[in-house]
Coordinates of C-alpha atoms in Angstrom, one line a residue:
Chain A
M196 CA 8.4 18.3 -2.6
L197 CA 9.7 17.3 0.4
G198 CA 13.7 16.6 0.5
R199 CA 16.4 18.9 1.1
G200 CA 14.6 22.2 1.3
L201 CA 15.8 23.2 -2.2
K202 CA 14.0 25.1 -4.5
R203 CA 13.3 23.3 -8.0
K204 CA 11.9 24.5 -11.3
L205 CA 8.8 22.5 -12.1
S206 CA 9.9 21.3 -15.4
D207 CA 8.4 17.9 -16.1
Y208 CA 5.2 15.7 -15.2
E209 CA 7.1 14.4 -12.0
E210 CA 7.9 17.8 -10.7
N211 CA 4.3 18.8 -11.6
M212 CA 2.9 16.2 -9.4
A213 CA 5.5 17.4 -6.7
G214 CA 4.1 20.8 -7.0
L215 CA 0.6 19.5 -6.9
S216 CA 1.2 17.6 -3.7
S217 CA 2.9 20.4 -2.3
A218 CA -0.3 22.5 -3.1
F219 CA -2.5 20.0 -1.7
D220 CA -0.6 19.9 1.6
S221 CA 0.0 23.8 1.9
S222 CA -3.2 24.9 0.3
R223 CA -6.5 25.5 2.2
S224 CA -8.3 26.9 -0.5
L225 CA -7.9 23.8 -2.7
P226 CA -11.6 22.5 -3.0
Y227 CA -12.2 19.0 -1.7
P228 CA -13.1 17.4 -5.3
L229 CA -10.0 18.6 -6.8
K230 CA -7.9 17.2 -3.7
R231 CA -9.6 14.0 -4.2
Q232 CA -9.4 13.7 -7.8
L233 CA -5.1 14.6 -7.3
V234 CA -4.9 11.7 -5.0
L235 CA -6.8 9.4 -7.5
N236 CA -4.2 10.2 -9.9
M237 CA -1.4 9.7 -8.0
C238 CA -2.8 6.4 -6.9
L239 CA -3.5 5.2 -10.2
T240 CA -0.2 6.5 -11.7
K241 CA 1.5 4.4 -8.9
L242 CA -0.6 1.2 -9.4
Q243 CA 0.8 1.6 -12.9
T244 CA 4.0 2.1 -12.1
Y245 CA 4.2 -0.5 -9.6
K246 CA 2.8 -3.1 -12.4
M247 CA 5.9 -2.4 -14.5
L248 CA 8.1 -4.0 -11.7
V249 CA 9.5 -7.4 -11.9
E250 CA 8.7 -7.6 -8.2
P251 CA 5.6 -5.7 -7.5
N252 CA 5.0 -4.6 -3.8
L253 CA 1.9 -6.5 -2.7
H254 CA 1.6 -4.4 0.3
R255 CA 1.5 -1.3 -1.4
S256 CA -0.7 -2.4 -4.0
V257 CA -3.2 -3.3 -1.8
L258 CA -3.1 0.2 0.4
I259 CA -3.0 2.2 -2.9
A260 CA -6.2 -0.2 -4.2
N261 CA -8.0 0.6 -1.0
T262 CA -7.5 4.1 -1.1
V263 CA -8.7 4.2 -4.9
R264 CA -11.8 2.2 -4.1
Q265 CA -12.5 4.5 -0.7
I266 CA -12.5 7.7 -3.1
Q267 CA -14.5 6.1 -5.7
E268 CA -16.9 5.1 -3.1
E269 CA -17.2 8.4 -1.9
M270 CA -17.7 10.0 -5.4
R271 CA -20.1 7.4 -6.1
Q272 CA -22.3 8.3 -3.1
E273 CA -21.9 11.7 -3.6
S274 CA -23.2 11.2 -7.5
N275 CA -26.1 9.2 -6.3
Q276 CA -27.5 12.4 -4.6
Q277 CA -26.9 14.3 -7.4
P278 CA -29.6 15.2 -10.0
V279 CA -28.6 14.3 -13.7
T280 CA -26.4 16.8 -15.3
I281 CA -25.9 16.6 -19.1
C282 CA -23.7 19.4 -20.3
P283 CA -20.3 18.7 -22.7
G284 CA -17.1 20.1 -21.6
I285 CA -17.8 19.7 -17.9
A286 CA -14.4 20.2 -16.0
P287 CA -13.0 17.2 -14.4
A288 CA -13.1 18.8 -11.1
S289 CA -16.9 18.3 -11.4
H290 CA -18.1 15.0 -10.3
S291 CA -21.4 14.8 -12.6
Y292 CA -20.1 12.2 -14.7
T293 CA -21.4 9.6 -12.4
G294 CA -24.5 11.9 -11.8
L295 CA -26.4 10.4 -14.6
E296 CA -29.8 8.7 -14.1
S297 CA -28.8 6.3 -16.9
P298 CA -25.4 6.0 -16.5
G299 CA -23.3 6.4 -19.5
I300 CA -20.3 4.0 -19.3
A301 CA -20.6 1.5 -16.4
L302 CA -16.9 0.7 -16.0
Q303 CA -16.2 -1.9 -13.7
L304 CA -12.9 -1.7 -12.3
P305 CA -11.1 -4.1 -10.4
S306 CA -10.9 -4.4 -6.5
G307 CA -8.0 -5.4 -4.4
V308 CA -4.8 -6.1 -6.0
G309 CA -6.0 -6.0 -9.5
Q310 CA -6.9 -2.3 -9.4
Q311 CA -4.2 -1.2 -11.5
E312 CA -5.3 -3.0 -14.3
S313 CA -8.1 -1.0 -15.0
H314 CA -5.9 2.1 -15.0
C315 CA -7.3 2.9 -18.7
C316 CA -10.8 2.8 -17.6
D317 CA -10.2 4.3 -14.2
L318 CA -8.5 7.2 -15.9
R319 CA -11.5 7.9 -18.1
S320 CA -14.2 7.8 -15.7
A321 CA -12.3 9.6 -12.8
E322 CA -10.9 12.1 -15.4
D323 CA -13.1 12.8 -18.2
P324 CA -16.8 13.0 -17.5
I325 CA -16.9 14.6 -21.0
E326 CA -16.7 11.4 -22.6
N327 CA -20.1 10.3 -20.8
S328 CA -21.4 13.6 -21.6
L329 CA -20.2 13.3 -25.4
L330 CA -21.9 9.8 -25.3
I331 CA -25.4 11.0 -24.1
V332 CA -25.7 14.0 -26.0
S333 CA -24.3 12.6 -29.5
D334 CA -26.9 10.7 -30.7
D335 CA -30.1 10.6 -28.4
D336 CA -31.5 7.0 -29.4
M337 CA -28.5 5.4 -29.8
S338 CA -27.0 6.7 -26.6
S339 CA -29.8 5.7 -24.7
A340 CA -29.9 2.2 -26.2
I341 CA -25.9 2.0 -25.3
S342 CA -26.7 3.6 -22.1
S343 CA -29.0 0.7 -20.8
I344 CA -26.9 -2.1 -22.4
L345 CA -23.8 -0.8 -20.8
K346 CA -25.9 -0.8 -17.5
D347 CA -27.3 -4.1 -17.7
L348 CA -24.0 -5.8 -18.5
D349 CA -21.0 -6.0 -16.2
F350 CA -18.2 -3.9 -18.5
V351 CA -14.8 -5.1 -17.4
E352 CA -11.6 -3.4 -17.8
D353 CA -9.6 -5.6 -20.3
I354 CA -5.9 -5.6 -21.3
S355 CA -3.8 -7.4 -23.8
P356 CA -1.7 -10.4 -22.3
P357 CA 1.4 -9.5 -20.7
T358 CA 4.6 -8.5 -22.6
C359 CA 7.5 -8.5 -20.1
L360 CA 7.0 -10.0 -16.9
V361 CA 8.7 -13.1 -16.5
P362 CA 7.1 -14.9 -13.4
T363 CA 9.6 -17.3 -11.8
G364 CA 7.5 -19.9 -10.3
D365 CA 6.7 -19.4 -6.7
D366 CA 8.5 -16.3 -6.3
Q367 CA 6.0 -14.1 -8.1
P368 CA 3.4 -12.7 -6.5
K369 CA 0.0 -13.7 -8.2
F370 CA -1.9 -10.9 -8.8
P371 CA -5.7 -11.4 -10.1
E372 CA -6.7 -10.7 -13.3
N373 CA -10.4 -10.5 -12.3
T374 CA -11.5 -6.9 -11.7
G375 CA -14.5 -6.1 -9.7
L376 CA -14.7 -2.5 -8.0
K377 CA -18.0 -1.1 -9.2
L378 CA -19.1 2.4 -9.8
E379 CA -22.6 1.7 -10.1
D380 CA -25.0 0.0 -7.7
D381 CA -26.6 -2.8 -9.8
R382 CA -23.4 -4.2 -10.6
Q383 CA -23.4 -6.7 -8.0
D384 CA -23.9 -9.8 -10.1
L385 CA -21.0 -10.7 -12.5
K386 CA -22.4 -12.5 -15.3
G387 CA -20.7 -15.7 -15.9
A388 CA -17.0 -15.9 -15.8
E389 CA -15.5 -13.0 -14.2
C390 CA -13.2 -11.2 -16.9
V391 CA -9.8 -12.2 -17.0
F392 CA -7.4 -9.6 -18.2
G393 CA -6.3 -10.3 -21.6
S394 CA -9.1 -12.4 -22.3
F395 CA -11.6 -10.2 -24.3
E396 CA -11.8 -9.4 -27.7
I397 CA -14.4 -7.2 -30.1
S398 CA -16.0 -9.8 -31.5
N399 CA -18.5 -9.3 -34.6
S400 CA -21.5 -8.8 -32.3
T401 CA -20.1 -5.8 -31.1
S402 CA -20.2 -4.0 -34.3
Y403 CA -23.1 -1.8 -33.3
L404 CA -20.2 0.2 -31.2
K405 CA -18.3 0.5 -34.3
D406 CA -21.2 1.9 -36.3
L407 CA -21.1 4.7 -33.7
A408 CA -18.1 6.3 -34.6
I409 CA -16.5 5.9 -31.6
D410 CA -13.5 7.9 -33.0
D411 CA -15.6 11.0 -32.6
I412 CA -16.9 10.5 -29.2
F413 CA -13.3 9.9 -27.8
E414 CA -11.7 12.5 -30.0
D415 CA -11.9 15.5 -27.5
I416 CA -10.7 13.5 -24.7
D417 CA -7.1 14.6 -23.5
T418 CA -5.4 11.8 -22.2
S419 CA -2.1 13.2 -22.8
M420 CA -1.3 13.5 -19.1
Y421 CA -1.2 9.7 -19.3
D422 CA 0.3 8.9 -22.2
S423 CA 3.3 7.4 -20.9
D424 CA 2.9 3.7 -21.2
F425 CA -0.6 3.0 -22.4
C426 CA -2.4 1.4 -24.9
C427 CA -5.9 0.3 -25.5
P428 CA -5.7 -3.7 -26.1
P429 CA -8.0 -5.5 -28.4
L430 CA -10.9 -7.2 -26.4
M431 CA -10.6 -10.9 -26.4
P432 CA -12.8 -13.9 -25.6
P433 CA -13.2 -14.5 -21.9
R434 CA -11.0 -17.4 -20.5
S435 CA -12.5 -19.7 -18.1
P436 CA -11.8 -18.7 -14.4
S437 CA -10.0 -21.6 -13.2
L438 CA -7.3 -20.2 -15.3
A439 CA -7.4 -16.8 -13.7
T440 CA -5.6 -17.5 -10.6
E441 CA -2.7 -19.4 -12.3
E442 CA -1.9 -16.7 -14.6
P443 CA 1.3 -14.5 -13.8
L444 CA 1.2 -11.1 -13.0
K445 CA 0.5 -9.1 -16.3
T446 CA 1.9 -5.7 -17.4
F447 CA -0.4 -3.3 -18.1
P448 CA 0.2 -2.2 -21.8
S449 CA 1.0 0.8 -23.0
C450 CA -1.3 3.2 -24.6
N451 CA -1.7 6.7 -26.3
S452 CA -4.4 9.4 -26.9
S453 CA -4.9 7.8 -30.5
S454 CA -5.8 4.6 -29.6
A455 CA -7.8 5.9 -26.3
N456 CA -10.3 6.0 -29.2
N457 CA -11.0 2.3 -28.9
I458 CA -13.5 1.3 -26.3
Q459 CA -12.2 0.0 -23.3
I460 CA -15.4 -2.5 -22.5
C461 CA -15.5 -6.0 -22.1
R462 CA -18.9 -7.5 -22.1
T463 CA -19.4 -11.0 -20.0
D464 CA -22.0 -12.0 -21.9
L465 CA -22.0 -11.3 -25.5
S466 CA -25.2 -13.6 -26.1
E467 CA -27.3 -11.3 -24.2
L468 CA -26.0 -8.1 -26.0
D469 CA -26.7 -10.0 -29.3
H470 CA -29.9 -10.4 -28.1
I471 CA -30.7 -7.0 -26.6
M472 CA -29.3 -5.3 -30.1
E473 CA -31.7 -7.5 -31.9
I474 CA -34.5 -6.2 -30.0
L475 CA -33.3 -2.4 -30.4
V476 CA -32.2 -2.8 -34.0
G477 CA -34.4 -5.3 -35.3
S478 CA -38.1 -3.5 -35.0
Chain B
L130 CA 58.6 -32.1 2.2
Q131 CA 57.5 -28.8 4.0
V132 CA 56.1 -28.4 7.3
P133 CA 52.9 -26.3 7.1
V134 CA 53.5 -23.0 9.0
L135 CA 50.9 -21.4 11.0
R136 CA 51.1 -17.6 9.7
P137 CA 49.0 -14.8 11.4
M138 CA 46.5 -13.0 9.3
D139 CA 44.2 -10.1 9.5
L140 CA 40.6 -11.2 10.5
M141 CA 38.6 -11.9 7.5
V142 CA 34.9 -12.3 8.0
E143 CA 32.8 -14.1 5.6
A144 CA 29.1 -14.7 6.3
T145 CA 28.0 -18.2 4.8
P146 CA 24.6 -19.6 5.0
R147 CA 24.6 -22.5 7.5
R148 CA 21.0 -23.6 6.6
V149 CA 18.8 -22.9 3.8
F150 CA 15.0 -22.9 4.4
A151 CA 13.3 -22.4 1.0
N152 CA 10.3 -22.7 -1.2
A153 CA 7.7 -21.9 1.6
H154 CA 6.8 -18.3 0.5
T155 CA 5.4 -16.9 -2.5
Y156 CA 5.3 -13.2 -1.3
H157 CA 7.7 -11.0 0.3
I158 CA 9.0 -12.1 3.6
N159 CA 8.4 -9.5 6.4
S160 CA 9.4 -11.0 9.4
I161 CA 11.1 -13.9 11.3
S162 CA 10.9 -14.5 14.9
V163 CA 12.3 -17.2 16.9
N164 CA 10.4 -19.2 19.6
S165 CA 11.0 -19.3 23.3
D166 CA 11.5 -23.1 22.9
Y167 CA 14.5 -22.5 20.7
E168 CA 13.8 -25.0 18.7
T169 CA 11.2 -23.4 16.0
Y170 CA 10.6 -20.1 14.6
M171 CA 8.3 -18.5 12.4
S172 CA 8.4 -16.5 9.0
A173 CA 5.7 -14.4 7.7
D174 CA 5.1 -13.1 4.1
D175 CA 2.2 -10.6 3.2
L176 CA -0.3 -13.6 3.1
R177 CA 0.9 -16.3 4.9
I178 CA 3.0 -17.5 8.3
N179 CA 4.9 -20.5 8.2
L180 CA 6.6 -22.3 11.4
W181 CA 9.7 -24.1 10.9
N182 CA 12.1 -26.5 12.9
F183 CA 15.5 -25.3 12.6
E184 CA 16.7 -28.7 12.3
I185 CA 14.3 -29.2 9.2
T186 CA 14.9 -27.4 6.2
N187 CA 12.8 -28.4 3.6
Q188 CA 9.2 -28.6 5.3
S189 CA 7.6 -25.9 7.2
F190 CA 3.9 -25.7 8.8
N191 CA 1.4 -23.1 7.4
I192 CA 0.0 -21.6 10.7
V193 CA -1.8 -18.5 9.3
D194 CA -3.0 -18.2 5.9
I195 CA -5.1 -15.0 4.8
K196 CA -5.3 -15.5 1.2
P197 CA -8.5 -15.2 -0.3
A198 CA -9.9 -17.6 -2.8
N199 CA -10.4 -14.8 -5.1
M200 CA -7.5 -12.6 -5.1
E201 CA -9.4 -9.5 -6.1
E202 CA -11.1 -9.7 -2.5
L203 CA -7.8 -8.9 -0.8
T204 CA -7.8 -5.8 1.0
E205 CA -5.2 -6.6 3.8
V206 CA -2.0 -8.2 4.2
I207 CA 0.3 -9.2 7.2
T208 CA 2.8 -6.9 7.9
A209 CA 4.6 -8.1 10.9
A210 CA 4.7 -11.2 13.4
E211 CA 6.4 -12.2 16.2
F212 CA 6.3 -14.9 19.0
H213 CA 5.7 -14.0 22.8
P214 CA 8.9 -14.3 24.8
H215 CA 7.7 -17.0 27.2
H216 CA 4.6 -18.6 25.8
C217 CA 5.7 -20.7 23.0
N218 CA 2.2 -21.2 21.7
T219 CA 1.6 -17.9 21.4
F220 CA 2.4 -15.0 18.9
V221 CA 0.7 -11.9 17.3
Y222 CA 0.9 -10.9 13.7
S223 CA -0.1 -7.1 12.6
S224 CA -1.8 -6.1 9.6
S225 CA -1.9 -3.0 7.1
K226 CA -5.1 -2.2 8.2
G227 CA -3.6 -1.3 11.8
T228 CA -5.0 -4.5 13.4
I229 CA -3.0 -7.0 15.6
R230 CA -4.1 -10.4 16.0
L231 CA -3.0 -12.7 18.7
C232 CA -3.1 -16.5 17.8
D233 CA -2.7 -19.6 20.1
M234 CA -1.3 -22.4 18.2
R235 CA -2.9 -24.9 20.5
T236 CA -6.3 -24.2 19.5
A237 CA -6.0 -25.4 15.9
A238 CA -3.2 -26.3 13.3
L239 CA -4.1 -23.2 11.3
C240 CA -4.6 -20.4 13.3
D241 CA -7.0 -18.6 11.3
R242 CA -9.3 -17.5 14.2
H243 CA -7.3 -15.0 16.3
A244 CA -7.8 -15.5 20.0
K245 CA -7.5 -11.6 20.6
F246 CA -8.0 -8.8 18.0
F247 CA -6.9 -5.4 19.0
E248 CA -7.8 -2.3 17.2
E249 CA -8.2 1.2 17.9
P250 CA -11.5 3.1 16.5
E251 CA -10.5 5.7 14.1
D252 CA -10.3 9.3 15.1
P253 CA -12.9 10.9 12.7
S254 CA -11.2 14.5 13.2
N255 CA -7.9 12.9 11.7
R256 CA -9.4 11.4 8.7
S257 CA -7.6 11.7 5.4
F258 CA -7.3 10.3 2.0
F259 CA -4.2 8.8 3.5
S260 CA -5.6 7.4 6.9
E261 CA -5.6 3.9 5.9
I262 CA -2.0 4.1 4.6
I263 CA -0.5 5.6 7.7
S264 CA -2.4 3.2 10.2
S265 CA -0.6 0.3 8.3
I266 CA 1.5 -1.1 11.3
S267 CA 5.2 -1.5 10.2
D268 CA 6.3 -3.2 13.4
V269 CA 5.2 -5.3 16.4
K270 CA 7.2 -6.2 19.5
F271 CA 6.1 -8.0 22.8
S272 CA 7.4 -6.1 25.4
H273 CA 10.1 -8.3 27.8
S274 CA 7.5 -9.0 30.1
G275 CA 5.0 -10.2 27.8
R276 CA 2.5 -8.2 29.0
Y277 CA 2.6 -5.5 26.6
I278 CA 3.2 -5.0 22.9
M279 CA 4.1 -2.3 20.7
T280 CA 3.1 -1.3 17.4
R281 CA 4.6 1.4 14.9
D282 CA 2.6 3.1 12.4
Y283 CA 3.7 5.8 10.0
L284 CA 3.2 8.6 12.8
T285 CA 2.9 7.2 15.9
V286 CA 4.2 4.2 18.4
K287 CA 1.2 2.3 20.2
V288 CA 1.5 0.5 23.8
W289 CA -1.3 -2.0 24.0
D290 CA -2.0 -4.2 27.0
L291 CA -2.7 -7.5 26.0
N292 CA -5.5 -7.7 28.2
M293 CA -7.2 -4.7 26.9
E294 CA -8.3 -5.2 22.9
N295 CA -10.2 -2.0 22.0
R296 CA -7.4 0.5 22.2
P297 CA -4.0 0.9 23.2
I298 CA -3.0 2.0 26.8
E299 CA -0.2 4.5 25.4
T300 CA 0.2 6.6 22.1
Y301 CA 3.4 8.4 21.2
Q302 CA 3.8 10.7 18.4
V303 CA 6.7 10.2 16.5
H304 CA 6.9 13.1 14.1
D305 CA 2.9 14.4 14.2
Y306 CA 4.4 17.5 12.0
L307 CA 4.3 15.4 9.0
R308 CA 0.5 14.9 9.3
S309 CA 0.2 18.1 7.0
K310 CA 2.5 16.9 4.5
L311 CA 1.1 13.5 3.6
C312 CA 0.5 14.0 0.2
S313 CA 4.0 14.9 -0.8
L314 CA 5.2 12.0 1.4
Y315 CA 2.5 9.7 -0.3
E316 CA 4.0 11.2 -3.5
N317 CA 7.6 10.3 -3.1
D318 CA 6.7 7.1 -1.3
C319 CA 7.9 7.8 2.0
I320 CA 4.6 7.4 3.3
F321 CA 5.6 3.6 2.7
D322 CA 8.6 3.7 4.9
K323 CA 8.7 0.9 7.7
F324 CA 10.1 2.1 10.7
E325 CA 10.8 -0.4 13.6
C326 CA 10.6 0.1 17.3
V327 CA 12.2 -1.4 20.4
W328 CA 11.6 -1.6 24.0
N329 CA 14.8 -1.3 26.5
G330 CA 15.3 -4.3 28.9
S331 CA 13.0 -3.0 31.5
D332 CA 10.4 -1.8 29.4
S333 CA 10.6 1.6 30.5
V334 CA 11.7 3.5 27.7
I335 CA 10.9 2.8 23.6
M336 CA 12.5 3.8 20.8
T337 CA 12.1 4.3 17.1
G338 CA 13.5 6.2 14.0
S339 CA 12.5 9.0 12.0
Y340 CA 13.8 11.1 9.1
N341 CA 16.9 13.2 8.9
N342 CA 19.0 10.8 11.1
F343 CA 16.8 11.5 13.9
F344 CA 15.6 8.7 16.4
R345 CA 13.2 9.3 19.1
M346 CA 13.0 7.7 22.5
F347 CA 9.9 7.8 25.2
D348 CA 10.2 7.4 28.6
R349 CA 6.9 5.5 29.3
N350 CA 7.0 6.3 33.1
T351 CA 8.3 10.4 33.1
K352 CA 6.5 10.8 29.6
R353 CA 9.3 12.6 28.6
D354 CA 10.8 12.2 25.3
V355 CA 13.7 13.1 23.3
T356 CA 15.0 13.3 19.6
L357 CA 18.8 12.6 19.2
E358 CA 20.6 12.5 15.7
A359 CA 22.8 9.7 14.3
S360 CA 25.4 11.5 12.1
R361 CA 29.0 12.2 11.9
E362 CA 28.8 15.4 10.9
N363 CA 27.0 16.5 13.9
S364 CA 28.5 14.6 16.8
K365 CA 32.2 13.4 17.5
P366 CA 32.6 9.8 18.7
R367 CA 31.9 10.0 22.6
A368 CA 30.6 13.3 22.5
I369 CA 27.2 13.4 24.2
L370 CA 24.5 13.5 22.1
K371 CA 22.5 16.7 21.8
P372 CA 18.9 17.0 21.8
R373 CA 17.2 18.0 18.7
K374 CA 14.3 19.7 18.0
V375 CA 12.1 20.0 14.6
C376 CA 10.1 23.5 14.5
V377 CA 6.7 23.2 13.1
G378 CA 6.0 26.9 12.3
G379 CA 6.3 30.4 13.3
K380 CA 9.6 31.5 14.5
R381 CA 12.4 29.0 14.3
R382 CA 15.3 29.0 17.2
K383 CA 18.8 28.5 16.8
D384 CA 19.1 24.9 17.2
E385 CA 15.9 23.8 16.0
I386 CA 15.2 22.5 12.3
S387 CA 12.1 23.4 10.1
V388 CA 10.2 20.6 9.0
D389 CA 10.9 21.6 5.3
S390 CA 14.6 21.1 5.9
L391 CA 14.2 17.7 7.0
D392 CA 16.2 15.0 4.7
F393 CA 13.8 12.1 3.7
S394 CA 16.5 10.3 2.2
K395 CA 18.1 10.0 5.8
K396 CA 15.7 7.6 7.6
I397 CA 16.5 5.4 10.4
L398 CA 14.4 2.3 9.9
H399 CA 16.0 -0.2 12.2
T400 CA 17.0 0.1 15.7
A401 CA 18.0 -2.1 18.6
W402 CA 18.6 -2.2 22.2
H403 CA 20.7 -4.5 24.2
P404 CA 18.5 -6.6 26.3
S405 CA 20.0 -5.5 29.7
E406 CA 22.3 -2.6 29.3
N407 CA 21.5 0.9 28.2
I408 CA 23.3 0.5 24.6
I409 CA 21.8 1.1 21.3
A410 CA 22.4 0.4 17.8
V411 CA 20.9 2.7 15.2
A412 CA 21.4 2.1 11.7
A413 CA 21.1 5.2 9.5
T414 CA 21.6 4.6 5.6
N415 CA 24.8 2.9 5.2
N416 CA 26.3 3.6 8.8
L417 CA 25.7 1.7 11.9
Y418 CA 26.1 3.6 15.1
I419 CA 26.2 2.1 18.6
F420 CA 25.5 4.5 21.5
Q421 CA 25.8 3.9 25.1
D422 CA 25.0 5.4 28.5
K423 CA 27.2 8.4 29.4
V424 CA 30.3 6.5 31.1
N425 CA 31.3 8.3 34.2

């Protein structure tokens, strides 16, 4: 890490990141995907940190969000050129996670300033192709059904309502709750209202996902690196979009790896999901 | 009954606000600029620019608003704004994407459409993950003549001719040796430091700050540049400042400083140049330095 030219031991996460960024700067042999992943991690960590601030910096958040979007766009374009590769335990450095013909988890991530709110989703999509692989291989019929459902619907990251931010009227920058960065091509049309953070909940109609033993799927994912302050909030019913712009900035809830077993998925059109499930299961 | 007696005291300086112009900004204010009519001024935040009359504190006109209807579409913010030194209807504002817009208030009440748009095409050979971040303009200043504008981004200072929108006429590297350290500078947030830049009275020299208490001056005519240090440890009062040099790689000469020894906590963000004399003010951490030309 640049500073006063002193050597320090790498003893905790922060110093690990400093070591990594130094490695990024100095090493020519670091493979490009790894460098890109490192930058993406740093961006997401920063966005998470900024969200915790009482007065988040809009300028920085926008710059970082643009950087994340640019990286993910690049990854997406690369994956579109790749054939399907399905093998569990792929190292995060490979970007085959998006190279699935019937994409696993079609995650919708926030664009613009709301980027930080999708941190959880982002992490898994960016970090763990394993989860997608596991989804694919765990149960062929069910997984392909889920794949197509997830592909057709807009999945939006959700978080529970803010816990500690106190907006002070006009002084607070108004961040969006809506999330819109799309990993997949076919996610242009947000069905119905855009997802408002903290407004989705697992309803009864999603019980088929519970039947899937989601815990098993996510068990192997190592999210210890992102253990800090994350938790996966419950999904709640969508609020109307007119409320979205009035909402104050929401903090990102804390998350730990055990609760990472819950699915971070919102569906914007639950009735359509019901309908599709009836077709698949009813026969 | 005692007659009041005048007693000499030490000078006490107390700053009190004479007027407060409140409640017009929702986001962080980054610039204020007094108009050449000396009756109005503008204030700019991340998304809006407001025009004020000095005498009216409870009302302002919004002259620029780039807030999108849907905040998730936001990809660009306003970073700095300034009025033209002579034309009271003209101002410029810079953005986080490295662009400058020149606006004329006579064309519309809300200056959403720019009269001119300054942007340099990106150099593909310098492309990196951090390209957009380092292109964000931290300061924009009209020359005293009003013919040029100068912009500061993370690594360079650029001079633009108002009549040429597609690229700057001059580009000066402030500390290009940091280009290979961008990831570390991103990690410690230094990459977001907002450096200012200033013109001298005759618009022949420009000055901006850097790290390690260094500041840089560029002579636009001779194309010479110098790096100086504002620090008490390394110079005595009234001593002539010794030029500094940062060593990029290879052998380090005796007086040179290597990039890895630079102290990134000692940053000079704010400098000022007297409008007609060769006297400069440099803010270094919690010290203010005033330098002047050698007095014979």
